[in-house]
Tab-separated table of C-alpha atoms in Angstrom:
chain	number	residue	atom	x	y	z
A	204	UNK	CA	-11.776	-7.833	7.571
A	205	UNK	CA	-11.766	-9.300	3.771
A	206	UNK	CA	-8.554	-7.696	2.469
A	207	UNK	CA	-8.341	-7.979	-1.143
A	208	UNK	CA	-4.882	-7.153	-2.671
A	209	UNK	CA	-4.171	-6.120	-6.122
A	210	UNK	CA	-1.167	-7.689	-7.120
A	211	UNK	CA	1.071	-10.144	-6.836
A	212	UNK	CA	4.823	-9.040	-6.615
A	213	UNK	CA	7.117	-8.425	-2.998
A	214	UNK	CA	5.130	-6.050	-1.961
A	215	UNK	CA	1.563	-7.400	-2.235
A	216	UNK	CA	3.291	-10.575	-0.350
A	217	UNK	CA	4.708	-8.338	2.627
A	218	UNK	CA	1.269	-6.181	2.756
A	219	UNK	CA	-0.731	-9.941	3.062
A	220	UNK	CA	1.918	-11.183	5.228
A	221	UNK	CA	0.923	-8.148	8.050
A	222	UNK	CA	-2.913	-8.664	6.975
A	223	UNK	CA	-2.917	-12.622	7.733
A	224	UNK	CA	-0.543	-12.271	11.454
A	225	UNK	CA	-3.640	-9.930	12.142
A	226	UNK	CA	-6.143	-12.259	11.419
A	227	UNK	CA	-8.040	-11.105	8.069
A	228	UNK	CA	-9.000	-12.894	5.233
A	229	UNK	CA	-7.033	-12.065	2.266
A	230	UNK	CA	-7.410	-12.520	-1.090
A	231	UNK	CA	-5.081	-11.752	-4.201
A	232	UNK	CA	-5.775	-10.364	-7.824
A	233	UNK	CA	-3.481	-10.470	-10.487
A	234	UNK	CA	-3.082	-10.202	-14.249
A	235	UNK	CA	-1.711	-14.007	-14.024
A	236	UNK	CA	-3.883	-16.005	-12.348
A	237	UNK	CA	-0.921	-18.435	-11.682
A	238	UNK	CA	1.105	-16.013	-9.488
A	239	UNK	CA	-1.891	-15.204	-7.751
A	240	UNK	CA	-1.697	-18.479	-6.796
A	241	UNK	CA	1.419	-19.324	-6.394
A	242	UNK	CA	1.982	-16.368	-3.629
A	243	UNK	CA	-1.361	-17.505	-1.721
A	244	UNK	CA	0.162	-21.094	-1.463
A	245	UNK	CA	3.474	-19.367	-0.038
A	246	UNK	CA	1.881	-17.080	2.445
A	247	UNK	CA	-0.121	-19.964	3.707
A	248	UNK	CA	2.859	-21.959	4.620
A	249	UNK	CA	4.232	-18.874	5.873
A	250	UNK	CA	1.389	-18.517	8.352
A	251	UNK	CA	-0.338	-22.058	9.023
A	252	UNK	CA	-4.264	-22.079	8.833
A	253	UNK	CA	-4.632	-18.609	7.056
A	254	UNK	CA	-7.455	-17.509	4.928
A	255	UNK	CA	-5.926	-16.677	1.572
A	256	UNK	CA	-6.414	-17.864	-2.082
A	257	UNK	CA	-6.854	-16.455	-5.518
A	258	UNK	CA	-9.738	-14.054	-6.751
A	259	UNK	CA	-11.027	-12.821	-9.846
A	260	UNK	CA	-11.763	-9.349	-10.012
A	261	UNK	CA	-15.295	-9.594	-10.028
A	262	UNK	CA	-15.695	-10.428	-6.362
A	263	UNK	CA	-14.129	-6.713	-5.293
A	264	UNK	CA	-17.597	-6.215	-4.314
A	265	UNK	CA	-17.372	-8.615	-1.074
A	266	UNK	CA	-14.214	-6.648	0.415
A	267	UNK	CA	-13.792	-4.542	3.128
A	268	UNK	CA	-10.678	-3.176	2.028
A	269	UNK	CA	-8.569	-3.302	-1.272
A	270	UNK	CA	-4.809	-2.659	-1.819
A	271	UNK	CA	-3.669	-1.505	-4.916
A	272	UNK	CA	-0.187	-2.840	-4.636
A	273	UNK	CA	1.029	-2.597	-7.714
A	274	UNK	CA	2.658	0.580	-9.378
A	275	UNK	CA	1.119	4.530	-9.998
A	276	UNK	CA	0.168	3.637	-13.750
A	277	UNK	CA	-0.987	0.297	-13.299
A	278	UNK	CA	-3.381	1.410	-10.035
A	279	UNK	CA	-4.949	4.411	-12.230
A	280	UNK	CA	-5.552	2.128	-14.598
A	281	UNK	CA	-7.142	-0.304	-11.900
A	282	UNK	CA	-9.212	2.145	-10.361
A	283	UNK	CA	-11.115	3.328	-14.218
A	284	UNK	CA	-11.984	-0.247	-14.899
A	285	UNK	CA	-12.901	-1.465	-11.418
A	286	UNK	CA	-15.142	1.457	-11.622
A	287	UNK	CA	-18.248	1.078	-9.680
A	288	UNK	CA	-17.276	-1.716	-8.089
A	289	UNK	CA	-14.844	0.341	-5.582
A	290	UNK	CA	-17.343	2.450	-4.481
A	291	UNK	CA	-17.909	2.541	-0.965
A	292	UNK	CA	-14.771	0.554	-0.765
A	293	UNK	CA	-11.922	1.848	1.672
A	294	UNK	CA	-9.074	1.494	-1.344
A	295	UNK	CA	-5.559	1.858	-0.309
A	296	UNK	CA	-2.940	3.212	-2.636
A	297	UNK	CA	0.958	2.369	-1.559
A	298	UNK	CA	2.440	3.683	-4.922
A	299	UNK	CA	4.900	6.026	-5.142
A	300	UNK	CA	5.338	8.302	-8.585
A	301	UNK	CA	8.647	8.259	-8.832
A	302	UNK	CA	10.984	8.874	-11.763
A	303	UNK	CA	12.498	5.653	-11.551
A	304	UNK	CA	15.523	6.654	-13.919
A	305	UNK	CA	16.983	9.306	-11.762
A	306	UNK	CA	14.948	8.757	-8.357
A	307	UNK	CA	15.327	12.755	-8.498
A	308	UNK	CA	11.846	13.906	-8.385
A	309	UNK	CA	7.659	12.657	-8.435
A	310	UNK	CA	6.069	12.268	-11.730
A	311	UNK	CA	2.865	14.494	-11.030
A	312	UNK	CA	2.404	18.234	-10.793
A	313	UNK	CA	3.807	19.946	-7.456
A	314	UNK	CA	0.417	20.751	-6.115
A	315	UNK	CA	-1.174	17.684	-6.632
A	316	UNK	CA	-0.057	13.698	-5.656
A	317	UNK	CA	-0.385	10.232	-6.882
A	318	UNK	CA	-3.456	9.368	-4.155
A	319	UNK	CA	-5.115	12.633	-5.201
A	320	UNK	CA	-5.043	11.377	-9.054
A	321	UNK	CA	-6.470	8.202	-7.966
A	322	UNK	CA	-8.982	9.448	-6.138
A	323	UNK	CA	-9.854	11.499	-8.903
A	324	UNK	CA	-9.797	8.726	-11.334
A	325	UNK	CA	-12.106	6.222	-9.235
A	326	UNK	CA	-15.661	6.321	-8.789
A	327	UNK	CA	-17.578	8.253	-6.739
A	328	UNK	CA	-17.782	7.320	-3.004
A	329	UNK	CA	-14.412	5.250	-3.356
A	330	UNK	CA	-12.395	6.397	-0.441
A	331	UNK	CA	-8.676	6.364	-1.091
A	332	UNK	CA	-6.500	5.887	1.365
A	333	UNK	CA	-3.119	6.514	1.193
A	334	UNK	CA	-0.654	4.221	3.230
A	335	UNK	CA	2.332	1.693	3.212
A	336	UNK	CA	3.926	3.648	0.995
A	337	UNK	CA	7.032	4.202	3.237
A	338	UNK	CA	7.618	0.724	4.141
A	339	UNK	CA	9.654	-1.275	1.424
A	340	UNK	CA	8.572	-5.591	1.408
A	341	UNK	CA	11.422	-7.070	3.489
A	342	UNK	CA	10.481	-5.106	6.467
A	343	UNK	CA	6.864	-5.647	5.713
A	344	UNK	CA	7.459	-9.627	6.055
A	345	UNK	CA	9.515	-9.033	9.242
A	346	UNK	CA	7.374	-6.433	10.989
A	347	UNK	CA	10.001	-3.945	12.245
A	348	UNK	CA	13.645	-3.277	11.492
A	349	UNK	CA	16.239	-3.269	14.688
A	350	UNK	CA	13.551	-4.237	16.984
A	351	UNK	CA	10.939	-1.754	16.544
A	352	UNK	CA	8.324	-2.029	14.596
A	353	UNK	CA	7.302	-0.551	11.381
A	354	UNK	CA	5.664	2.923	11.380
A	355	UNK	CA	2.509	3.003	8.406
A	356	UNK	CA	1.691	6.757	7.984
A	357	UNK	CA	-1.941	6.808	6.635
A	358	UNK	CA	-3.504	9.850	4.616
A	359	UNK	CA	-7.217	10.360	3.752
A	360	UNK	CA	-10.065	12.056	3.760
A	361	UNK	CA	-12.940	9.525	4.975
A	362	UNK	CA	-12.226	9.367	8.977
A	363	UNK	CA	-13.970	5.908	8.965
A	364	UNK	CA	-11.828	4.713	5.947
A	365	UNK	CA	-8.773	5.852	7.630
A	366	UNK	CA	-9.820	4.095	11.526
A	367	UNK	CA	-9.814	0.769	9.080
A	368	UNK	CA	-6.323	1.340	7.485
A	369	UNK	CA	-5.645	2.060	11.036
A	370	UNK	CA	-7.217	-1.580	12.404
A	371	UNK	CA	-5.812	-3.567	9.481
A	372	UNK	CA	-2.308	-1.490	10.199
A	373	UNK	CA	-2.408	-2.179	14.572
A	374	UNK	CA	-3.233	-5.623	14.377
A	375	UNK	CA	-0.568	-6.842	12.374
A	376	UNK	CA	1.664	-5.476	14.844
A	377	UNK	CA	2.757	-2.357	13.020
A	378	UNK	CA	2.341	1.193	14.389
A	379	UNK	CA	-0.337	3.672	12.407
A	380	UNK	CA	0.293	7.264	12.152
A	381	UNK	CA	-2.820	9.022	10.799
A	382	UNK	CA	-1.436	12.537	9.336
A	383	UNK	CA	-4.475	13.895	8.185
A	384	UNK	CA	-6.548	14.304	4.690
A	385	UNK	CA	-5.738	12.734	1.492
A	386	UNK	CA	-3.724	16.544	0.270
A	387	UNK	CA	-0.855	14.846	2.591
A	388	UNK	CA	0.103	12.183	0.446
A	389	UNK	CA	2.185	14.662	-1.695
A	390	UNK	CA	4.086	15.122	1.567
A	391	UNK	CA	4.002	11.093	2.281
A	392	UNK	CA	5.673	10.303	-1.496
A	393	UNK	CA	8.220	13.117	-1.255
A	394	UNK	CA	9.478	11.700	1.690
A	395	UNK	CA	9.614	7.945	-0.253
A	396	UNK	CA	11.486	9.648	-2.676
A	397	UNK	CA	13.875	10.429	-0.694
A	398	UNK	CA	13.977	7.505	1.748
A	399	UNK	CA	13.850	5.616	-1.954
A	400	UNK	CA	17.038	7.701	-3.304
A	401	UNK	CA	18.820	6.894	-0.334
A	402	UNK	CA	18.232	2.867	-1.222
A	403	UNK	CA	20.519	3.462	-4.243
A	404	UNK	CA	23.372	5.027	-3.272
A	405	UNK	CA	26.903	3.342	-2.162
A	406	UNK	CA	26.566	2.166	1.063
A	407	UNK	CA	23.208	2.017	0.902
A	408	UNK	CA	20.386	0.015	3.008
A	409	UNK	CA	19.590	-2.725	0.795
A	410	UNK	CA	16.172	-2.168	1.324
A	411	UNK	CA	15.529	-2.902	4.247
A	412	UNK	CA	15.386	0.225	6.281
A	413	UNK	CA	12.548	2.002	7.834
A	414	UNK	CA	11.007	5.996	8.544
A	415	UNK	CA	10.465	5.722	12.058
A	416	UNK	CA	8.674	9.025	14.443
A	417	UNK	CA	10.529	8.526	17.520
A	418	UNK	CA	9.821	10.822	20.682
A	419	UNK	CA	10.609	10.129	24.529
């Protein structure tokens, strides 16, 4: 698949580093062209004879999947102006709305969630997906934490769109979990919340820890 990523910090690098080991094509956008860059030059000598580079936001139209990876704000605000050019796309949101100054509670209204908003802020026949939002960049560039690997819980309402989350997810050797339609990702960001809040406390995990489904 062409995997265009929006963004250019950690976790648009960890997100590209999982797309490349599974053989895609990736290509980053940013606001500075120069980071953009700069982060396709390292994840090419992080995975010898990958397809990545730069892009300008005008060729969104030859993906088969984008990433917003960047924060809630910033990918509503992605989403308006991209407009018609996301539609059809399979467009993956991995935000969380968190209040960042107390890590206490989501920024948008209890019946509603940050993928919802997006979805209703795109164009029509963008499919949102919502995924990678439990998974924090370290692990992302390592692929699993204490051996096993990374669980991606994906949430949306185009079956199709999800079964390619699902592809780009498997074949970077990570472990989908489809939980259903898009009203899930209020469940999905809650649980980041917490799993976030957890990140910050005194003896915390730096990190680098994982939500993991394990059953015999």
């Amino acid at each position: 698949m062409r995997v265009f990523i929006v963004g250019t910090g950690n976790m648009a690098g960890g997100i590209a580093t999982r797309a490349l080991a599974g053989g895609h094509t990736v290509r980053l956008i940013g606001t500075d062209p120069a980071k953009a860059a700069t982060l396709a030059d390292a994840l090419g000598e992080r995975t010898p004879g990958a397809d990545v580079a730069p892009a300008v936001p005008d060729a969104v139209g030859s993906a088969d999947v984008v990433v917003l990876a960047v924060p809630f704000d910033a990918a509503r605000q992605v989403v308006t102006e991209y407009g018609d050019q996301l539609a059809g796309k399979t467009v993956v949101d991995i935000s969380n709305p968190v209040d960042f100054s107390t890590f206490d509670s989501l920024t948008v209204p209890a019946d509603s969630s940050g993928a919802q908003q997006l979805a209703e802020a795109a164009a029509p026949g963008t499919h949102v997906v919502k995924a990678f939002n439990t998974t924090f960049a370290g692990s992302l560039v390592a692929g699993e934490v204490g051996g096993l690997p990374l669980d991606v819980f994906i949430a949306g309402d185009d079956a199709a769109a999800r079964d390619q989350v699902a592809e780009l997810v498997s074949s970077g050797g990570l472990n989908p979990v489809v939980v259903g339609g898009l009203r899930h990702a209020r469940e999905l960001e809650g649980i980041q919340l917490l799993h976030m809040a957890l990140q910050t406390r005194p003896g915390g995990h730096g990190w680098m820890s994982a939500i993991k489904i394990v059953a015999p």
